[in-house]
Coordinates of C-alpha atoms in Angstrom, one line a residue:
Chain A
I2 CA 55.0 269.9 258.9
L3 CA 54.4 269.7 255.1
N4 CA 50.6 270.4 255.0
V5 CA 48.4 272.7 256.5
E6 CA 46.6 271.6 259.5
Q7 CA 43.7 272.8 261.7
S8 CA 42.7 271.7 265.1
P9 CA 40.2 270.8 266.4
Q10 CA 38.2 269.5 263.8
S11 CA 35.0 270.6 265.5
L12 CA 34.0 272.6 268.4
H13 CA 30.9 273.5 270.2
V14 CA 30.5 276.4 272.8
Q15 CA 27.7 278.3 274.4
E16 CA 26.9 281.9 273.5
G17 CA 29.2 284.3 275.1
D18 CA 32.0 281.8 275.6
S19 CA 35.4 282.7 274.0
T20 CA 37.2 280.2 272.0
N21 CA 40.1 279.7 269.9
F22 CA 41.8 277.3 267.4
T23 CA 45.0 276.5 265.8
C24 CA 46.3 276.3 262.3
S25 CA 49.7 274.7 261.6
F26 CA 51.6 275.2 258.4
P27 CA 55.1 274.6 257.0
S28 CA 57.5 277.3 258.6
S29 CA 60.0 277.0 255.9
N30 CA 59.8 279.3 253.0
F31 CA 56.7 281.0 254.7
Y32 CA 55.0 283.4 252.6
A33 CA 51.3 284.1 253.8
L34 CA 48.8 282.9 256.0
H35 CA 45.1 283.1 255.3
W36 CA 42.1 283.0 257.3
Y37 CA 38.5 282.6 255.6
R38 CA 35.1 282.2 257.5
W39 CA 32.6 279.8 255.4
E40 CA 29.0 279.7 256.4
T41 CA 26.7 276.9 255.3
A42 CA 25.3 277.5 251.7
K43 CA 27.4 280.6 251.1
S44 CA 31.1 280.7 250.0
P45 CA 34.1 281.2 251.9
E46 CA 35.0 284.9 252.8
A47 CA 38.1 286.3 253.8
L48 CA 38.9 287.1 257.5
F49 CA 42.6 287.7 257.4
V50 CA 45.7 287.6 255.2
M51 CA 48.8 287.6 257.5
T52 CA 52.4 287.8 256.5
L53 CA 54.5 289.1 259.3
N54 CA 55.8 287.1 262.2
G55 CA 54.2 288.3 265.4
D56 CA 51.5 290.1 263.7
E57 CA 48.1 290.3 265.2
K58 CA 45.0 291.3 263.2
K59 CA 41.5 291.9 264.5
K60 CA 37.9 292.2 263.0
G61 CA 35.3 292.8 265.7
R62 CA 35.3 290.2 268.0
I63 CA 37.5 288.1 266.0
S64 CA 41.6 288.2 266.2
A65 CA 44.4 286.2 264.8
T66 CA 48.0 285.8 265.7
L67 CA 50.8 284.6 263.6
N68 CA 54.0 282.8 264.4
T69 CA 56.0 282.1 261.4
K70 CA 59.1 280.8 263.1
E71 CA 57.0 277.9 264.6
G72 CA 54.6 277.5 261.9
Y73 CA 51.2 278.3 263.5
S74 CA 48.6 280.7 263.9
Y75 CA 45.7 281.1 266.3
L76 CA 42.2 282.4 265.5
Y77 CA 40.2 283.8 268.7
I78 CA 36.7 284.6 268.9
K79 CA 35.7 286.5 271.9
G80 CA 32.3 286.3 273.5
S81 CA 30.9 284.0 270.8
Q82 CA 27.5 284.4 269.3
P83 CA 25.4 282.0 267.2
E84 CA 26.1 284.0 264.1
D85 CA 29.7 283.1 264.5
S86 CA 28.8 279.3 263.7
A87 CA 30.7 278.5 260.6
T88 CA 33.7 276.4 259.3
Y89 CA 37.0 278.4 259.7
L90 CA 39.4 277.7 257.2
C91 CA 43.1 278.7 257.0
A92 CA 45.6 278.3 254.0
S93 CA 49.0 278.9 253.3
P94 CA 51.4 278.5 250.0
L95 CA 54.1 276.1 250.3
R96 CA 56.3 279.0 249.1
A97 CA 55.9 282.4 247.5
G98 CA 53.9 282.7 244.3
T99 CA 52.4 279.1 244.5
A100 CA 48.9 278.1 245.0
L101 CA 47.2 278.2 248.6
I102 CA 47.0 274.9 250.4
F103 CA 43.8 274.7 252.7
G104 CA 43.3 273.1 255.8
K105 CA 40.4 271.1 256.7
G106 CA 38.8 273.7 258.6
T107 CA 37.4 273.9 262.2
T108 CA 33.7 273.8 262.5
L109 CA 32.5 275.9 265.1
S110 CA 29.0 275.7 266.6
V111 CA 27.7 278.2 268.9
S112 CA 24.6 277.4 271.0
S113 CA 22.1 280.4 272.5
Chain B
E20 CA 30.2 295.4 242.4
A21 CA 33.4 292.8 242.6
Q22 CA 32.4 289.4 242.2
V23 CA 33.2 285.7 240.8
T24 CA 30.1 284.3 239.3
Q25 CA 29.9 280.4 238.4
N26 CA 27.1 278.6 236.7
P27 CA 25.1 276.5 236.9
R28 CA 24.8 276.6 240.6
Y29 CA 23.0 273.4 241.0
L30 CA 23.1 270.5 238.2
I31 CA 22.4 266.9 238.2
T32 CA 23.9 265.1 235.1
V33 CA 24.3 261.4 234.0
T34 CA 27.5 259.6 233.7
G35 CA 29.4 260.2 230.5
K36 CA 27.6 263.5 229.4
K37 CA 30.1 266.4 228.9
L38 CA 29.5 269.5 230.9
T39 CA 31.2 272.8 231.5
V40 CA 31.0 275.0 234.6
T41 CA 31.7 278.5 233.9
C42 CA 33.5 280.8 235.9
S43 CA 33.8 284.8 235.4
Q44 CA 35.3 287.5 237.6
N45 CA 35.1 291.3 237.2
M46 CA 38.0 292.2 239.0
N47 CA 40.9 291.8 236.5
H48 CA 42.6 289.3 238.6
E49 CA 45.3 287.4 237.2
Y50 CA 44.9 284.3 239.2
M51 CA 42.0 282.2 239.0
S52 CA 41.3 278.3 240.4
W53 CA 38.9 275.7 241.0
Y54 CA 38.3 273.7 244.2
R55 CA 36.0 270.8 245.1
Q56 CA 34.8 270.5 248.5
D57 CA 34.2 267.1 249.7
P58 CA 33.0 266.1 253.4
G59 CA 36.0 265.3 255.7
L60 CA 38.5 266.3 253.0
G61 CA 38.2 270.1 252.9
L62 CA 38.8 272.2 249.9
R63 CA 41.1 270.5 247.3
Q64 CA 42.5 272.6 244.3
I65 CA 41.6 270.9 240.8
Y66 CA 43.3 273.5 238.6
Y67 CA 44.8 276.9 238.9
S68 CA 45.8 279.5 236.2
M69 CA 48.5 282.3 236.7
N70 CA 47.4 284.4 234.1
V71 CA 45.8 284.0 230.4
E72 CA 46.8 280.9 228.5
V73 CA 48.8 279.8 231.7
T74 CA 47.0 276.8 233.4
D75 CA 48.3 274.1 235.8
K76 CA 47.1 271.1 237.7
G77 CA 46.2 271.2 241.2
D78 CA 46.0 268.4 243.8
V79 CA 42.9 266.5 242.1
P80 CA 43.2 267.2 238.3
E81 CA 42.1 263.7 237.1
G82 CA 39.1 264.0 235.2
Y83 CA 38.8 267.9 234.8
K84 CA 40.1 270.3 231.9
V85 CA 40.3 274.1 232.1
S86 CA 41.0 276.7 229.5
R87 CA 42.0 280.6 230.0
K88 CA 41.6 282.1 226.8
E89 CA 40.8 285.4 228.5
K90 CA 41.5 287.0 231.8
R91 CA 37.9 287.0 233.2
N92 CA 36.7 283.5 232.4
F93 CA 38.1 280.0 233.8
P94 CA 35.7 277.3 232.7
L95 CA 35.9 273.8 234.4
I96 CA 35.2 271.1 232.1
L97 CA 34.3 267.5 232.7
E98 CA 34.6 265.5 229.4
S99 CA 33.1 262.4 230.8
P100 CA 31.8 263.1 234.4
S101 CA 31.8 260.0 236.8
P102 CA 29.7 259.7 240.2
N103 CA 33.0 260.3 241.9
Q104 CA 33.1 263.6 240.4
T105 CA 29.7 264.5 242.7
S106 CA 30.9 267.2 244.6
L107 CA 30.5 271.2 245.7
Y108 CA 32.7 273.0 243.4
F109 CA 34.2 276.7 244.0
C110 CA 35.7 279.0 241.4
A111 CA 38.0 281.8 242.9
S112 CA 40.1 284.6 241.9
S113 CA 42.8 286.8 243.4
P114 CA 45.3 289.5 242.1
T115 CA 48.1 287.0 242.7
A116 CA 48.4 283.2 243.7
S117 CA 49.2 283.7 247.5
G118 CA 49.7 286.9 249.0
N119 CA 46.3 288.4 248.8
T120 CA 42.7 287.8 249.6
I121 CA 41.0 285.0 247.4
Y122 CA 37.3 285.7 246.2
F123 CA 35.2 282.7 246.1
G124 CA 32.0 282.3 243.9
E125 CA 29.0 281.0 245.4
G126 CA 29.5 277.4 244.6
S127 CA 28.2 274.9 242.2
W128 CA 26.5 271.7 243.5
L129 CA 27.0 268.8 240.8
T130 CA 25.6 265.5 241.0
V131 CA 26.4 262.7 238.7
V132 CA 24.4 259.7 238.5

């Protein structure tokens, strides 16, 4: 993988459902993996910055895991709420000290 | 309050009329960058700056210029705007290029007619 890719592109769930989506990134020269949450009409806000293989981070109902050897990260949302509706972006640099490459995002819509 | 401030937030301009979008951060960050966001294309980097007087092209630099004369400011210059530069622009800053959280400005909606 030479780019940062996210799947699915969009996702629609019901309130209370748990969901997850994927970010794939180049595993060679791995340095860091970022997750951002982007609500409509607002600026992207950082969720996690992850650097260690096997790392798991949590913020409330949102958590993320990281596998640097195979080049993927999962973002999980437990018990989705309508306010979780947003686009979730992941980003990774191609190597240390270079600019972040962003994926195209996964847009989550949660219905009440 | 730590923030990245960009202006204007909304602008409609005509083709060929030079414009500048300002960006300022108050966190003493070394790294600053500009992105544009277009439907289906995600965030694409236009230019970035590792430090004062150091700027580099990102993925889509054509039609844009930047300058970094002081640490806190990183203006984006469109010398001769064209309709394909109609987009949502974000300025961002970070202590370093890739290992730290990036802080985004609120975005500038630019329409070129």
